[in-house]
Coordinates of C-alpha atoms in Angstrom, one line a residue:
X411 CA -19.8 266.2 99.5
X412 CA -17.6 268.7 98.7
X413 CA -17.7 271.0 95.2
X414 CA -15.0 269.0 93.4
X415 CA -16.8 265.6 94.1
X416 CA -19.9 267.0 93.0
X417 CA -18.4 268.6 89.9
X418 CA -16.8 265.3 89.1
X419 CA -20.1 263.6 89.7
X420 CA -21.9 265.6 87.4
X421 CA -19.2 265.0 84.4
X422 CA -19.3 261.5 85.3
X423 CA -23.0 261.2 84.9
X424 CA -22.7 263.7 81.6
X425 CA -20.0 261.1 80.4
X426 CA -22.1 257.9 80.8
X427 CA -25.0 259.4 79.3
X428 CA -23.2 260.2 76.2
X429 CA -22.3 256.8 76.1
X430 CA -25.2 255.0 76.4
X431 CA -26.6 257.7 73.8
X432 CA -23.7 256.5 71.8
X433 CA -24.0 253.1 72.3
X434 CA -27.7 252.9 71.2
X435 CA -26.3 254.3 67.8
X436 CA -23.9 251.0 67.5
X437 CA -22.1 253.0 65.7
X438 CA -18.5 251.3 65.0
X439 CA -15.9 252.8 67.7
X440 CA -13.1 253.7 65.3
X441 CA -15.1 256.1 63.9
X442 CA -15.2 257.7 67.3
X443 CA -11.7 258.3 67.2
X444 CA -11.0 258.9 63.6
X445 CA -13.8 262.0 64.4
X446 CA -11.8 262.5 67.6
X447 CA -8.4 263.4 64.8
X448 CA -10.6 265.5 62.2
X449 CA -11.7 268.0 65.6
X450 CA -7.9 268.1 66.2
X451 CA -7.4 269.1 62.9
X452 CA -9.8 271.7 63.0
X453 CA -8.2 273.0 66.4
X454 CA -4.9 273.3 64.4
X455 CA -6.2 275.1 61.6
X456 CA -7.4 277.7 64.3
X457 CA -3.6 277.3 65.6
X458 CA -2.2 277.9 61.8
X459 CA -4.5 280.6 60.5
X460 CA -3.6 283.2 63.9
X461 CA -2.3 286.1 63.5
X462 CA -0.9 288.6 65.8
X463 CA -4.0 290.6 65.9
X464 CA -6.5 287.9 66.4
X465 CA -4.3 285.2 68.3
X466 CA -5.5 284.7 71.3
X467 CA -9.2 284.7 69.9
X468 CA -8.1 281.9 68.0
X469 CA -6.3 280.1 70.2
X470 CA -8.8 280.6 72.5
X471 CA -11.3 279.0 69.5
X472 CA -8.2 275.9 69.3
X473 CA -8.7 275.7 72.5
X474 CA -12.7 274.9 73.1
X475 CA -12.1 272.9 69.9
X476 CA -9.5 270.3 71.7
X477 CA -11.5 269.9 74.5
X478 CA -14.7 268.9 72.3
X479 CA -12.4 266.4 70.8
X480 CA -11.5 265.2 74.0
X481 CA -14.5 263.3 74.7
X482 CA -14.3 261.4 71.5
X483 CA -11.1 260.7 73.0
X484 CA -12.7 259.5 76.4
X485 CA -15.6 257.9 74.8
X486 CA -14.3 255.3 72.1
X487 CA -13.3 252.5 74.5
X488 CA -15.8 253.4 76.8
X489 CA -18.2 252.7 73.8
X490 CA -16.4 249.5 72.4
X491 CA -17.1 248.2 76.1
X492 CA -20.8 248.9 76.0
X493 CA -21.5 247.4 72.7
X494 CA -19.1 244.1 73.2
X495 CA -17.2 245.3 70.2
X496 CA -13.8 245.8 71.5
X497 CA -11.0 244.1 69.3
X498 CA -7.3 244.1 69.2
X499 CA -7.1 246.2 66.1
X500 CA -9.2 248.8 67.6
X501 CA -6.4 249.4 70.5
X502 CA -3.9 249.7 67.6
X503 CA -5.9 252.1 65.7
X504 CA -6.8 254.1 68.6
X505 CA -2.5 254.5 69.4
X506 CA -2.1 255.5 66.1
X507 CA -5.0 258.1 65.9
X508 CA -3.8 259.3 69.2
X509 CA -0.1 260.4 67.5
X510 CA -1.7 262.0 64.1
X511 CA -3.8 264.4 66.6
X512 CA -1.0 265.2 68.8
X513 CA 1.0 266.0 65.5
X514 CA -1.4 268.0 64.0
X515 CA -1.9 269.9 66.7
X516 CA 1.8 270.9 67.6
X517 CA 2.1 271.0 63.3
X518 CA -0.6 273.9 63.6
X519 CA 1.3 275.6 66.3
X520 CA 4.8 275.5 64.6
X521 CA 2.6 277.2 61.2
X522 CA 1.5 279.9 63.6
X523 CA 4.9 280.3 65.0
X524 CA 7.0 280.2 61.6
X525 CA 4.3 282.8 60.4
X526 CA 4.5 285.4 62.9
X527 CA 8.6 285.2 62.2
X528 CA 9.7 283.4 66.0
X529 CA 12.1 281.3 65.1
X530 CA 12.7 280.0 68.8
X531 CA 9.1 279.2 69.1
X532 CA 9.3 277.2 65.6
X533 CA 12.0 274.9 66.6
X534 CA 10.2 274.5 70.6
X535 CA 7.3 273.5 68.9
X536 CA 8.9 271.0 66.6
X537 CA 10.7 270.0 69.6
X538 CA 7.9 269.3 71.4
X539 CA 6.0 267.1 68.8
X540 CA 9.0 265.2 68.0
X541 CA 9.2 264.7 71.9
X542 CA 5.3 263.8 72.6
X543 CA 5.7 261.1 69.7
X544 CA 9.2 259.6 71.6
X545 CA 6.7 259.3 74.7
X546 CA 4.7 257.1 73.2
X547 CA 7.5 255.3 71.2
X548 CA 9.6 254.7 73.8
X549 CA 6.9 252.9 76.2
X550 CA 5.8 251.0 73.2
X551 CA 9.1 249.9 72.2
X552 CA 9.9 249.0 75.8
X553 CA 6.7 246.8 76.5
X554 CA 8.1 244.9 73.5
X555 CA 11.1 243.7 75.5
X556 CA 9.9 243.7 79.6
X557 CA 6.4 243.7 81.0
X558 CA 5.5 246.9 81.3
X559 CA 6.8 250.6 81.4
X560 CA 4.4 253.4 82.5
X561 CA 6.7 255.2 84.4
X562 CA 7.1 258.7 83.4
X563 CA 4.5 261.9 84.3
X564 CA 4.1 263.5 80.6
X565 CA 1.8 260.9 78.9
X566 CA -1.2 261.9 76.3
X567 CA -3.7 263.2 78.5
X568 CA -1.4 265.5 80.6
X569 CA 0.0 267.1 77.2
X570 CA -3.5 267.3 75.8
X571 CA -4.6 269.2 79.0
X572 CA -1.5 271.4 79.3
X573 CA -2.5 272.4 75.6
X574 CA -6.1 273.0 76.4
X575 CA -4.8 275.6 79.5
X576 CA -2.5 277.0 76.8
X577 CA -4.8 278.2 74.3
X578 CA -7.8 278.9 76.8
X579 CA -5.4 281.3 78.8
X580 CA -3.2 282.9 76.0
X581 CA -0.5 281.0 78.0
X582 CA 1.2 278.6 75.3
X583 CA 4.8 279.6 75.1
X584 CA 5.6 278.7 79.0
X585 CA 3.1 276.1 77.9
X586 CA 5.6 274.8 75.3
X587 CA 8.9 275.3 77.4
X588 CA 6.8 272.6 80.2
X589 CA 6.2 270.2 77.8
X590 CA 9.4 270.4 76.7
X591 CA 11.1 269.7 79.8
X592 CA 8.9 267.1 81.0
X593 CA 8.6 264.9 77.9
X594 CA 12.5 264.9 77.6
X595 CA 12.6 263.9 81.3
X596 CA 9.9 261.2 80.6
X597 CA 11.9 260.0 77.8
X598 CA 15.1 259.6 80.0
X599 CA 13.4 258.2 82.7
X600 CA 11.8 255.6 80.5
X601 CA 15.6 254.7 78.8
X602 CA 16.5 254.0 82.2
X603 CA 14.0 252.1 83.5
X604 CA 14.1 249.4 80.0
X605 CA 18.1 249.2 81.0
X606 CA 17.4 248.6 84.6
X607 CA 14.4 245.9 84.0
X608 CA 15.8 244.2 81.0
X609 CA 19.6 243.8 83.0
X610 CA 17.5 242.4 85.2
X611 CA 15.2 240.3 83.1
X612 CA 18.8 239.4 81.5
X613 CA 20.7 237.8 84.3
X614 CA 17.3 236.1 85.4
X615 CA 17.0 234.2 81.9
X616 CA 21.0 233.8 81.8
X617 CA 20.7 232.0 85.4
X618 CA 17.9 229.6 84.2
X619 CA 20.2 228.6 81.6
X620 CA 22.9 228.2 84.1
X621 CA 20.6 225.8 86.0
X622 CA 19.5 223.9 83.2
X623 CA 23.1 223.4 81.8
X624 CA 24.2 222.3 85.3
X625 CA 21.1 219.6 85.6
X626 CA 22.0 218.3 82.2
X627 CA 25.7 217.8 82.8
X628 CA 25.1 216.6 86.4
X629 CA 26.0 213.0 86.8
X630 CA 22.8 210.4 86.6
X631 CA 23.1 208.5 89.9
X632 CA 21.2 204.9 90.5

């Protein structure tokens, strides 16, 4: 076994104790993730309140703080499965908690930003969380209309993580210019695969009319 299987192993085992700890509790999963959005808040007060001097002590701080907030994030469903108390409203609520914590994170980074009077940084950031939440709305919006649409590379958990290196490693402007980039390209791509896969969906439905007009015109013969 090498060390990555074994480290994976280990936060695998971690993981499903928490659960069953969790699951003991029966405590109601949404309030998993609602606590999952009031740690992100609390990482973007540490985001909002840096300064120059003590930034990358608080990022650093934002940082630990997000990936706490993580496992709520990993846990909830996991949870809702163990105690036989997952619902449809739970997914929905879940989705929607999901956007308010990306938001208030990249809302705490544009206060730093705007504070410490870089005005680039300000409108990447806003950028950025206007981007993350097009992500989401533009898979959402597409699975309204064809069967599915997970393409793309910059969902949730690869933003979240790309944060959490960010803060951890005083690294969040290249950080920022990344996610900017990808989540545009994941936007794009996810345009044109809806257009591609409903033209498609299109001519197949307009083609079963075809056939059905055809057999109900068709002379009866006997």
């Amino acid at each position: 076994m090498t060390w990555t299987n074994a480290v994976g192993k280990a936060c695998g085992s971690l993981l499903y104790k928490i659960v069953d700890g969790l699951s003991l509790t029966r405590i109601n999963p949404n309030v998993l993730t609602f606590l999952g959005l009031v740690i992100n808040i609390v990482a973007a007060v540490f985001f909002g309140y840096a300064r120059i001097e003590n930034q990358q002590r608080m990022f650093f701080y934002a940082g630990l703080v997000i990936f706490g907030a993580g496992i709520f994030d990993m846990v909830d469903g996991r949870v809702a499965r163990a105690t036989n108390q997952v619902t449809i409203f739970g997914g929905f609520f879940d989705s929607v908690i999901d956007r308010y914590s990306d938001v208030a994170l990249f809302f705490g980074l544009l206060v730093y930003y705007a504070r410490a009077n870089r005005f680039l940084y300000v409108v990447l950031a806003a950028f950025v969380m206007v981007s993350s939440v097009m992500v989401s709305y533009t898979r959402a919006r597409a699975e309204s209309l064809i069967e599915s649409c997970k393409v793309g590379f910059m969902e949730r958990p690869e933003r979240i993580v790309l944060i959490i290196i960010g803060a951890l490693f005083n690294k969040m402007a290249p950080v920022l210019w990344v996610a900017a980039v990808i989540s545009t390209v994941t936007v794009i791509h996810r345009v044109v695969y809806t257009y591609q896969q409903s033209a498609i969906l299109q001519a197949a439905v307009a083609k079963s009319h075809e056939q059905s007009s055809a057999a109900e015109t068709s002379p009866v013969r006997g």
